[in-house]
PDB file of C-alpha atoms and ligand atoms in Angstrom:
ATOM      1  CA  MET A   1      -6.310 -22.701 -12.344  1.00 92.00           C
ATOM      2  CA  ASP A   2      -5.203 -22.311  -8.719  1.00 95.00           C
ATOM      3  CA  ASN A   3      -7.678 -22.125  -5.796  1.00 95.00           C
ATOM      4  CA  ARG A   4      -5.235 -21.095  -3.158  1.00 97.00           C
ATOM      5  CA  PRO A   5      -5.600 -17.637  -1.596  1.00 97.00           C
ATOM      6  CA  ILE A   6      -3.606 -14.551  -2.533  1.00 98.00           C
ATOM      7  CA  GLY A   7      -1.377 -13.282   0.250  1.00 98.00           C
ATOM      8  CA  VAL A   8      -1.252  -9.533   0.878  1.00 98.00           C
ATOM      9  CA  PHE A   9       0.764  -7.818   3.555  1.00 98.00           C
ATOM     10  CA  ASP A  10       1.587  -4.381   4.962  1.00 97.00           C
ATOM     11  CA  SER A  11       2.979  -2.878   8.153  1.00 97.00           C
ATOM     12  CA  GLY A  12      -0.604  -2.185   9.183  1.00 95.00           C
ATOM     13  CA  LEU A  13      -3.815  -1.008   7.591  1.00 92.00           C
ATOM     14  CA  GLY A  14      -2.389   0.444   4.350  1.00 94.00           C
ATOM     15  CA  GLY A  15      -2.473  -2.734   2.363  1.00 97.00           C
ATOM     16  CA  LEU A  16      -6.254  -2.771   2.589  1.00 96.00           C
ATOM     17  CA  THR A  17      -6.134  -0.316  -0.314  1.00 95.00           C
ATOM     18  CA  ALA A  18      -4.951  -3.245  -2.391  1.00 97.00           C
ATOM     19  CA  VAL A  19      -7.441  -5.724  -0.786  1.00 97.00           C
ATOM     20  CA  LYS A  20     -10.346  -3.318  -1.626  1.00 97.00           C
ATOM     21  CA  GLU A  21      -9.328  -3.215  -5.244  1.00 97.00           C
ATOM     22  CA  LEU A  22      -8.818  -7.014  -5.387  1.00 97.00           C
ATOM     23  CA  GLU A  23     -12.393  -7.395  -4.056  1.00 96.00           C
ATOM     24  CA  GLN A  24     -13.581  -5.352  -6.989  1.00 95.00           C
ATOM     25  CA  VAL A  25     -11.537  -6.845  -9.824  1.00 96.00           C
ATOM     26  CA  LEU A  26     -11.224 -10.409  -8.650  1.00 95.00           C
ATOM     27  CA  PRO A  27     -14.423 -11.039  -6.572  1.00 93.00           C
ATOM     28  CA  GLY A  28     -14.044 -14.769  -6.598  1.00 94.00           C
ATOM     29  CA  GLU A  29     -10.490 -14.838  -5.141  1.00 97.00           C
ATOM     30  CA  SER A  30      -9.758 -15.595  -1.573  1.00 97.00           C
ATOM     31  CA  VAL A  31      -7.288 -13.384   0.269  1.00 98.00           C
ATOM     32  CA  VAL A  32      -5.094 -13.807   3.369  1.00 98.00           C
ATOM     33  CA  TYR A  33      -4.182 -10.402   4.670  1.00 98.00           C
ATOM     34  CA  PHE A  34      -1.338  -9.758   7.227  1.00 98.00           C
ATOM     35  CA  GLY A  35      -1.028  -6.453   8.911  1.00 97.00           C
ATOM     36  CA  ASP A  36       1.926  -6.009  11.283  1.00 97.00           C
ATOM     37  CA  THR A  37       0.034  -3.638  13.507  1.00 96.00           C
ATOM     38  CA  GLY A  38       2.230  -4.401  16.489  1.00 96.00           C
ATOM     39  CA  ARG A  39       5.287  -3.037  14.781  1.00 96.00           C
ATOM     40  CA  VAL A  40       3.857  -0.288  12.522  1.00 95.00           C
ATOM     41  CA  PRO A  41       5.403   2.076  11.344  1.00 96.00           C
ATOM     42  CA  TYR A  42       8.074   0.579   9.192  1.00 97.00           C
ATOM     43  CA  GLY A  43       8.847   3.693   7.316  1.00 96.00           C
ATOM     44  CA  THR A  44      10.867   5.311  10.163  1.00 95.00           C
ATOM     45  CA  ARG A  45      13.061   2.254  10.651  1.00 96.00           C
ATOM     46  CA  SER A  46      16.423   1.216   9.170  1.00 97.00           C
ATOM     47  CA  PRO A  47      16.645  -0.828   5.963  1.00 97.00           C
ATOM     48  CA  GLU A  48      17.960  -3.802   8.020  1.00 98.00           C
ATOM     49  CA  THR A  49      14.969  -3.753  10.364  1.00 98.00           C
ATOM     50  CA  VAL A  50      12.422  -3.401   7.518  1.00 98.00           C
ATOM     51  CA  ARG A  51      14.088  -6.284   5.691  1.00 98.00           C
ATOM     52  CA  ALA A  52      14.036  -8.462   8.843  1.00 98.00           C
ATOM     53  CA  TYR A  53      10.329  -7.730   9.418  1.00 98.00           C
ATOM     54  CA  ALA A  54       9.486  -8.319   5.703  1.00 98.00           C
ATOM     55  CA  ARG A  55      11.159 -11.655   5.784  1.00 98.00           C
ATOM     56  CA  GLN A  56       9.009 -12.702   8.779  1.00 98.00           C
ATOM     57  CA  ASP A  57       5.799 -11.261   7.213  1.00 98.00           C
ATOM     58  CA  MET A  58       6.382 -13.169   3.970  1.00 98.00           C
ATOM     59  CA  ALA A  59       7.209 -16.388   5.823  1.00 98.00           C
ATOM     60  CA  PHE A  60       3.921 -16.083   7.705  1.00 98.00           C
ATOM     61  CA  LEU A  61       1.930 -15.700   4.440  1.00 98.00           C
ATOM     62  CA  MET A  62       3.767 -18.703   2.910  1.00 98.00           C
ATOM     63  CA  SER A  63       2.774 -20.734   6.020  1.00 98.00           C
ATOM     64  CA  GLN A  64      -0.859 -19.945   5.047  1.00 98.00           C
ATOM     65  CA  GLY A  65      -0.427 -21.712   1.655  1.00 98.00           C
ATOM     66  CA  VAL A  66      -0.819 -18.656  -0.606  1.00 98.00           C
ATOM     67  CA  LYS A  67      -0.293 -18.857  -4.349  1.00 98.00           C
ATOM     68  CA  ALA A  68       1.221 -15.410  -4.705  1.00 98.00           C
ATOM     69  CA  VAL A  69       2.474 -12.605  -2.383  1.00 98.00           C
ATOM     70  CA  LEU A  70       1.709  -8.953  -2.737  1.00 98.00           C
ATOM     71  CA  ALA A  71       3.834  -6.524  -0.719  1.00 98.00           C
ATOM     72  CA  ALA A  72       1.181  -3.831  -0.352  1.00 98.00           C
ATOM     73  CA  CYS A  73       3.659  -1.583   1.369  1.00 98.00           C
ATOM     74  CA  GLY A  74       5.804   1.055  -0.355  1.00 98.00           C
ATOM     75  CA  THR A  75       8.520   0.698   2.319  1.00 98.00           C
ATOM     76  CA  VAL A  76       8.894  -3.045   1.941  1.00 98.00           C
ATOM     77  CA  SER A  77       8.613  -2.745  -1.846  1.00 98.00           C
ATOM     78  CA  SER A  78      11.457  -0.222  -1.795  1.00 98.00           C
ATOM     79  CA  LEU A  79      13.815  -2.061   0.537  1.00 98.00           C
ATOM     80  CA  ALA A  80      13.058  -5.789   0.305  1.00 98.00           C
ATOM     81  CA  GLY A  81      12.064  -6.613  -3.260  1.00 98.00           C
ATOM     82  CA  ASP A  82      15.000  -9.134  -3.554  1.00 98.00           C
ATOM     83  CA  ILE A  83      13.563 -11.070  -0.624  1.00 98.00           C
ATOM     84  CA  GLY A  84      10.171 -11.267  -2.212  1.00 98.00           C
ATOM     85  CA  ARG A  85      11.561 -12.337  -5.576  1.00 98.00           C
ATOM     86  CA  SER A  86      13.299 -15.257  -3.945  1.00 98.00           C
ATOM     87  CA  LEU A  87       9.939 -16.712  -2.772  1.00 98.00           C
ATOM     88  CA  PRO A  88       8.783 -19.983  -4.389  1.00 98.00           C
ATOM     89  CA  VAL A  89       5.518 -18.193  -5.545  1.00 98.00           C
ATOM     90  CA  PRO A  90       5.011 -15.131  -7.808  1.00 98.00           C
ATOM     91  CA  TYR A  91       5.805 -11.898  -5.909  1.00 98.00           C
ATOM     92  CA  PHE A  92       4.350  -8.481  -6.697  1.00 98.00           C
ATOM     93  CA  ASP A  93       4.934  -5.051  -5.175  1.00 97.00           C
ATOM     94  CA  VAL A  94       3.835  -1.432  -5.582  1.00 98.00           C
ATOM     95  CA  VAL A  95       6.658   0.552  -7.058  1.00 98.00           C
ATOM     96  CA  GLU A  96       6.731  -0.331 -10.770  1.00 98.00           C
ATOM     97  CA  PRO A  97       2.954  -0.502 -11.443  1.00 98.00           C
ATOM     98  CA  THR A  98       2.497   2.855  -9.624  1.00 98.00           C
ATOM     99  CA  ALA A  99       5.288   4.516 -11.546  1.00 98.00           C
ATOM    100  CA  ARG A 100       3.795   3.272 -14.799  1.00 98.00           C
ATOM    101  CA  ALA A 101       0.359   4.708 -13.857  1.00 98.00           C
ATOM    102  CA  ALA A 102       1.861   8.037 -12.935  1.00 98.00           C
ATOM    103  CA  PHE A 103       3.884   8.153 -16.221  1.00 98.00           C
ATOM    104  CA  ALA A 104       0.623   7.501 -18.086  1.00 98.00           C
ATOM    105  CA  ALA A 105      -1.233  10.151 -16.125  1.00 98.00           C
ATOM    106  CA  THR A 106       1.042  13.131 -16.231  1.00 98.00           C
ATOM    107  CA  LYS A 107       0.545  15.817 -18.857  1.00 98.00           C
ATOM    108  CA  ASN A 108       3.188  18.319 -17.885  1.00 98.00           C
ATOM    109  CA  GLY A 109       5.894  15.752 -16.949  1.00 98.00           C
ATOM    110  CA  ARG A 110       6.060  17.031 -13.361  1.00 98.00           C
ATOM    111  CA  VAL A 111       5.401  14.174 -10.903  1.00 98.00           C
ATOM    112  CA  GLY A 112       5.266  14.327  -7.097  1.00 98.00           C
ATOM    113  CA  VAL A 113       6.189  11.323  -4.957  1.00 98.00           C
ATOM    114  CA  THR A 114       4.966  10.974  -1.387  1.00 98.00           C
ATOM    115  CA  GLY A 115       5.948   8.125   0.864  1.00 98.00           C
ATOM    116  CA  THR A 116       7.499   7.152   4.145  1.00 97.00           C
ATOM    117  CA  ASN A 117      10.927   8.476   5.146  1.00 97.00           C
ATOM    118  CA  ALA A 118      12.450   5.073   4.227  1.00 97.00           C
ATOM    119  CA  THR A 119      10.728   4.958   0.771  1.00 98.00           C
ATOM    120  CA  VAL A 120      11.718   8.478  -0.150  1.00 98.00           C
ATOM    121  CA  ARG A 121      15.344   7.933   1.068  1.00 97.00           C
ATOM    122  CA  SER A 122      15.547   4.767  -1.069  1.00 98.00           C
ATOM    123  CA  GLY A 123      14.731   6.730  -4.257  1.00 98.00           C
ATOM    124  CA  SER A 124      12.799   3.720  -5.515  1.00 98.00           C
ATOM    125  CA  TYR A 125       9.944   5.612  -7.221  1.00 98.00           C
ATOM    126  CA  GLU A 126      12.373   8.103  -8.838  1.00 98.00           C
ATOM    127  CA  LYS A 127      14.398   5.268 -10.247  1.00 98.00           C
ATOM    128  CA  ALA A 128      11.286   3.535 -11.701  1.00 98.00           C
ATOM    129  CA  LEU A 129       9.962   6.819 -13.157  1.00 98.00           C
ATOM    130  CA  GLN A 130      13.309   7.752 -14.664  1.00 98.00           C
ATOM    131  CA  ALA A 131      13.622   4.314 -16.251  1.00 98.00           C
ATOM    132  CA  LEU A 132      10.323   5.146 -18.070  1.00 98.00           C
ATOM    133  CA  ASP A 133      11.288   8.716 -19.012  1.00 98.00           C
ATOM    134  CA  PRO A 134      14.534  10.310 -17.881  1.00 98.00           C
ATOM    135  CA  GLY A 135      13.085  13.697 -18.718  1.00 98.00           C
ATOM    136  CA  LEU A 136      10.420  13.613 -15.978  1.00 98.00           C
ATOM    137  CA  ALA A 137      10.756  16.316 -13.274  1.00 98.00           C
ATOM    138  CA  ILE A 138      10.263  14.520  -9.979  1.00 98.00           C
ATOM    139  CA  THR A 139       9.800  16.070  -6.576  1.00 98.00           C
ATOM    140  CA  ALA A 140       9.640  13.748  -3.506  1.00 98.00           C
ATOM    141  CA  ALA A 141       8.166  14.586  -0.123  1.00 98.00           C
ATOM    142  CA  PRO A 142       8.384  12.249   2.882  1.00 98.00           C
ATOM    143  CA  CYS A 143       5.048  12.307   4.830  1.00 98.00           C
ATOM    144  CA  PRO A 144       5.718  10.069   7.872  1.00 96.00           C
ATOM    145  CA  LEU A 145       2.903  11.502  10.078  1.00 97.00           C
ATOM    146  CA  PHE A 146       0.287  10.351   7.550  1.00 96.00           C
ATOM    147  CA  VAL A 147       0.868   6.768   8.713  1.00 93.00           C
ATOM    148  CA  PRO A 148      -0.176   7.215  12.431  1.00 93.00           C
ATOM    149  CA  LEU A 149      -3.048   9.517  11.313  1.00 95.00           C
ATOM    150  CA  VAL A 150      -4.430   6.626   9.275  1.00 92.00           C
ATOM    151  CA  GLU A 151      -3.760   3.940  11.902  1.00 87.00           C
ATOM    152  CA  ASN A 152      -5.671   6.121  14.444  1.00 89.00           C
ATOM    153  CA  GLY A 153      -8.589   6.947  12.096  1.00 90.00           C
ATOM    154  CA  PHE A 154      -7.837  10.673  11.621  1.00 94.00           C
ATOM    155  CA  LEU A 155      -9.229  10.567   8.042  1.00 94.00           C
ATOM    156  CA  ASP A 156     -11.683  13.467   8.087  1.00 95.00           C
ATOM    157  CA  PRO A 157     -10.529  16.131   5.554  1.00 94.00           C
ATOM    158  CA  ASP A 158     -12.078  18.775   7.785  1.00 96.00           C
ATOM    159  CA  ASP A 159      -9.989  17.772  10.774  1.00 96.00           C
ATOM    160  CA  PRO A 160      -7.736  20.759  11.351  1.00 97.00           C
ATOM    161  CA  VAL A 161      -4.795  18.584  12.463  1.00 97.00           C
ATOM    162  CA  THR A 162      -4.871  16.357   9.461  1.00 97.00           C
ATOM    163  CA  LEU A 163      -5.360  19.250   7.089  1.00 97.00           C
ATOM    164  CA  GLU A 164      -2.422  21.254   8.542  1.00 98.00           C
ATOM    165  CA  ILE A 165      -0.061  18.328   8.359  1.00 98.00           C
ATOM    166  CA  ALA A 166      -1.093  17.716   4.790  1.00 98.00           C
ATOM    167  CA  ARG A 167      -0.599  21.346   3.873  1.00 98.00           C
ATOM    168  CA  ARG A 168       2.941  21.307   5.269  1.00 98.00           C
ATOM    169  CA  TYR A 169       4.012  18.055   3.699  1.00 98.00           C
ATOM    170  CA  LEU A 170       2.530  18.792   0.207  1.00 98.00           C
ATOM    171  CA  GLU A 171       3.801  22.327  -0.066  1.00 98.00           C
ATOM    172  CA  PRO A 172       6.989  21.402  -1.940  1.00 98.00           C
ATOM    173  CA  LEU A 173       4.884  19.500  -4.517  1.00 98.00           C
ATOM    174  CA  LYS A 174       2.552  22.417  -5.000  1.00 98.00           C
ATOM    175  CA  ALA A 175       5.586  24.773  -5.374  1.00 98.00           C
ATOM    176  CA  GLN A 176       6.825  22.558  -8.305  1.00 98.00           C
ATOM    177  CA  SER A 177       3.444  22.598 -10.034  1.00 97.00           C
ATOM    178  CA  VAL A 178       3.227  18.820 -10.225  1.00 98.00           C
ATOM    179  CA  ASP A 179       0.144  17.588 -12.015  1.00 98.00           C
ATOM    180  CA  THR A 180       0.373  13.986 -10.718  1.00 98.00           C
ATOM    181  CA  VAL A 181       1.112  12.769  -7.212  1.00 98.00           C
ATOM    182  CA  ILE A 182       2.100   9.171  -6.362  1.00 98.00           C
ATOM    183  CA  LEU A 183       0.548   8.050  -3.127  1.00 98.00           C
ATOM    184  CA  GLY A 184       3.606   5.906  -2.640  1.00 98.00           C
ATOM    185  CA  CYS A 185       2.733   4.588   0.779  1.00 97.00           C
ATOM    186  CA  THR A 186      -0.310   2.334   0.778  1.00 96.00           C
ATOM    187  CA  HIS A 187      -1.744   4.096   3.837  1.00 95.00           C
ATOM    188  CA  PHE A 188      -1.979   7.390   1.977  1.00 97.00           C
ATOM    189  CA  PRO A 189      -5.070   6.667  -0.218  1.00 95.00           C
ATOM    190  CA  LEU A 190      -7.088   6.603   3.020  1.00 94.00           C
ATOM    191  CA  LEU A 191      -6.223  10.208   3.238  1.00 96.00           C
ATOM    192  CA  ARG A 192      -7.164  10.876  -0.394  1.00 97.00           C
ATOM    193  CA  PRO A 193      -9.933  13.413   0.402  1.00 97.00           C
ATOM    194  CA  VAL A 194      -7.533  15.685   2.378  1.00 98.00           C
ATOM    195  CA  ILE A 195      -4.681  15.297  -0.114  1.00 98.00           C
ATOM    196  CA  ALA A 196      -7.021  16.131  -2.964  1.00 98.00           C
ATOM    197  CA  ARG A 197      -8.283  19.086  -1.094  1.00 97.00           C
ATOM    198  CA  VAL A 198      -4.741  20.453  -0.586  1.00 98.00           C
ATOM    199  CA  MET A 199      -3.460  19.631  -4.069  1.00 98.00           C
ATOM    200  CA  GLY A 200      -6.574  20.836  -5.890  1.00 97.00           C
ATOM    201  CA  PRO A 201      -9.057  19.057  -8.106  1.00 95.00           C
ATOM    202  CA  GLN A 202      -6.863  19.013 -11.256  1.00 96.00           C
ATOM    203  CA  THR A 203      -4.061  16.988  -9.645  1.00 98.00           C
ATOM    204  CA  ARG A 204      -4.145  13.274 -10.419  1.00 98.00           C
ATOM    205  CA  LEU A 205      -3.616  11.049  -7.360  1.00 98.00           C
ATOM    206  CA  ILE A 206      -2.112   7.626  -8.046  1.00 98.00           C
ATOM    207  CA  ASP A 207      -3.073   4.959  -5.508  1.00 97.00           C
ATOM    208  CA  SER A 208      -0.127   2.547  -5.069  1.00 97.00           C
ATOM    209  CA  GLY A 209      -2.327  -0.199  -3.419  1.00 96.00           C
ATOM    210  CA  ARG A 210      -4.744  -0.032  -6.273  1.00 97.00           C
ATOM    211  CA  GLU A 211      -2.121  -0.090  -8.983  1.00 98.00           C
ATOM    212  CA  ALA A 212      -0.405  -3.058  -7.436  1.00 98.00           C
ATOM    213  CA  ALA A 213      -3.659  -4.994  -7.095  1.00 97.00           C
ATOM    214  CA  LEU A 214      -4.466  -4.303 -10.802  1.00 98.00           C
ATOM    215  CA  ALA A 215      -0.993  -5.515 -11.912  1.00 98.00           C
ATOM    216  CA  LEU A 216      -1.355  -8.663  -9.760  1.00 98.00           C
ATOM    217  CA  ALA A 217      -4.715  -9.395 -11.210  1.00 97.00           C
ATOM    218  CA  GLU A 218      -3.527  -9.125 -14.744  1.00 97.00           C
ATOM    219  CA  ALA A 219      -0.470 -11.244 -14.108  1.00 98.00           C
ATOM    220  CA  LEU A 220      -2.435 -14.061 -12.412  1.00 97.00           C
ATOM    221  CA  GLU A 221      -4.807 -14.060 -15.305  1.00 97.00           C
ATOM    222  CA  VAL A 222      -1.968 -14.225 -17.881  1.00 97.00           C
ATOM    223  CA  GLN A 223      -0.247 -16.999 -15.935  1.00 96.00           C
ATOM    224  CA  GLY A 224      -3.440 -19.057 -15.544  1.00 96.00           C
ATOM    225  CA  LEU A 225      -3.388 -18.801 -11.775  1.00 97.00           C
ATOM    226  CA  LEU A 226      -6.923 -17.465 -11.111  1.00 96.00           C
ATOM    227  CA  CYS A 227      -9.309 -19.593  -9.038  1.00 96.00           C
ATOM    228  CA  GLY A 228     -12.105 -21.672 -10.581  1.00 91.00           C
ATOM    229  CA  PRO A 229     -15.559 -20.260 -11.160  1.00 87.00           C
ATOM    230  CA  ASP A 230     -18.247 -20.018  -8.415  1.00 80.00           C
ATOM    231  CA  ARG A 231     -15.715 -20.389  -5.605  1.00 79.00           C
ATOM    232  CA  PRO A 232     -16.981 -19.042  -2.218  1.00 82.00           C
ATOM    233  CA  ARG A 233     -14.718 -16.078  -1.532  1.00 87.00           C
ATOM    234  CA  GLN A 234     -12.914 -16.310   1.809  1.00 91.00           C
ATOM    235  CA  ALA A 235     -11.014 -13.526   3.495  1.00 95.00           C
ATOM    236  CA  ALA A 236      -8.795 -13.964   6.546  1.00 97.00           C
ATOM    237  CA  PHE A 237      -7.079 -11.129   8.244  1.00 98.00           C
ATOM    238  CA  PHE A 238      -4.126 -11.525  10.639  1.00 98.00           C
ATOM    239  CA  VAL A 239      -2.669  -8.767  12.745  1.00 98.00           C
ATOM    240  CA  THR A 240       0.080  -8.592  15.403  1.00 98.00           C
ATOM    241  CA  ASP A 241      -1.799  -6.297  17.889  1.00 97.00           C
ATOM    242  CA  ASP A 242      -5.279  -6.115  19.237  1.00 94.00           C
ATOM    243  CA  PRO A 243      -7.729  -6.596  16.274  1.00 96.00           C
ATOM    244  CA  GLU A 244     -10.111  -4.011  17.692  1.00 94.00           C
ATOM    245  CA  GLY A 245      -8.279  -0.892  16.261  1.00 90.00           C
ATOM    246  CA  PHE A 246      -7.778  -2.659  12.949  1.00 93.00           C
ATOM    247  CA  CYS A 247     -11.496  -3.481  12.644  1.00 95.00           C
ATOM    248  CA  ARG A 248     -12.516   0.104  13.519  1.00 91.00           C
ATOM    249  CA  VAL A 249     -10.744   1.526  10.458  1.00 90.00           C
ATOM    250  CA  ALA A 250     -11.016  -1.531   8.174  1.00 94.00           C
ATOM    251  CA  GLU A 251     -14.768  -1.994   8.185  1.00 93.00           C
ATOM    252  CA  PRO A 252     -15.805   1.519   7.016  1.00 90.00           C
ATOM    253  CA  PHE A 253     -12.915   1.510   4.528  1.00 91.00           C
ATOM    254  CA  LEU A 254     -13.697  -1.919   2.979  1.00 94.00           C
ATOM    255  CA  GLY A 255     -17.446  -1.252   3.200  1.00 93.00           C
ATOM    256  CA  HIS A 256     -18.242  -4.564   4.894  1.00 94.00           C
ATOM    257  CA  SER A 257     -17.820  -6.279   8.219  1.00 94.00           C
ATOM    258  CA  VAL A 258     -14.674  -8.263   9.008  1.00 94.00           C
ATOM    259  CA  GLU A 259     -16.132  -9.667  12.221  1.00 90.00           C
ATOM    260  CA  GLY A 260     -14.945 -13.127  12.988  1.00 93.00           C
ATOM    261  CA  ALA A 261     -12.305 -12.977  10.234  1.00 96.00           C
ATOM    262  CA  VAL A 262      -9.513 -11.140  12.140  1.00 97.00           C
ATOM    263  CA  ALA A 263      -7.101 -12.988  14.345  1.00 97.00           C
ATOM    264  CA  GLN A 264      -4.075 -11.875  16.324  1.00 98.00           C
ATOM    265  CA  VAL A 265      -0.792 -13.718  15.647  1.00 98.00           C
ATOM    266  CA  THR A 266       2.927 -13.428  16.457  1.00 96.00           C
ATOM    267  CA  VAL A 267       5.524 -13.796  13.691  1.00 96.00           C
ATOM    268  CA  GLU A 268       8.821 -13.015  15.544  1.00 85.00           C
TER     269      GLU A 268
HETATM  270  N1  DGL B   1       1.979   1.286   4.275  1.00 72.10           N
HETATM  271  C1  DGL B   1       3.365   1.286   4.279  1.00 72.10           C
HETATM  272  C2  DGL B   1       4.050   1.848   3.087  1.00 72.10           C
HETATM  273  O1  DGL B   1       3.457   1.761   2.039  1.00 72.10           O
HETATM  274  C3  DGL B   1       4.156   1.569   5.518  1.00 72.10           C
HETATM  275  C4  DGL B   1       3.836   2.636   6.431  1.00 72.10           C
HETATM  276  C5  DGL B   1       4.767   2.518   7.592  1.00 72.10           C
HETATM  277  O2  DGL B   1       4.644   1.514   8.275  1.00 72.10           O
HETATM  278  O3  DGL B   1       5.534   3.435   7.878  1.00 72.10           O
HETATM  279  O4  DGL B   1       5.048   2.415   3.089  1.00 72.10           O
END
């Protein structure tokens, strides 16, 4: 039994997709969330910069006394897994659990991968999918503008700007008749309604934040690292820019207030 909080981080709001799932499956667990909102996006930056940021983000979570670290960020997961695996606590990320879920979901063996530029360039999801089945047909599409759309709350599937960007980005996946799409950046599930509208109701959308949270929950249980019963759940959120913008998107998405639980910090 381990009553310390779980540490979750992302470049910004995207990792809340993992937090939301953790709140469902592990309602007693406390969470420390770190969103690097002052430096988002990561996905347009060089691997060296992403790795330097990731190192600082993980060091911040470790300073909060977490029992495990979840990189709820496709970009960090793709470029800085070795840094995470060298931490003195269990480390989890999004790529492998998401690839496993996509492999289980596809019926026609044609899988689409969406992510940031850095994630798609790294080929991380392709490698994980091919390790499961080299016969899968994989089409990858970088969707970098999805990140600022989410950070600025452009989530409405009827918004003509959001819809047009989604149509352009997802066109190559539709052209390849994929039946499963990996939302390989944790920001993208917040755009699920518009992505579903463009891809059509038959396409399965795999939420990387959710899959990572489920894998973490299972591993903590197996390793005996869950908290004790009847613990008051505590959630603390740390961001590197003004908390106001974070709260505006986080509250409707999580479905509860985060008032008084969000603080601004520097990690450089
Ligand atoms: N949410 C992150 C990811 O999963 C990063 C988005 C970004 O900062 O570009 O890739």
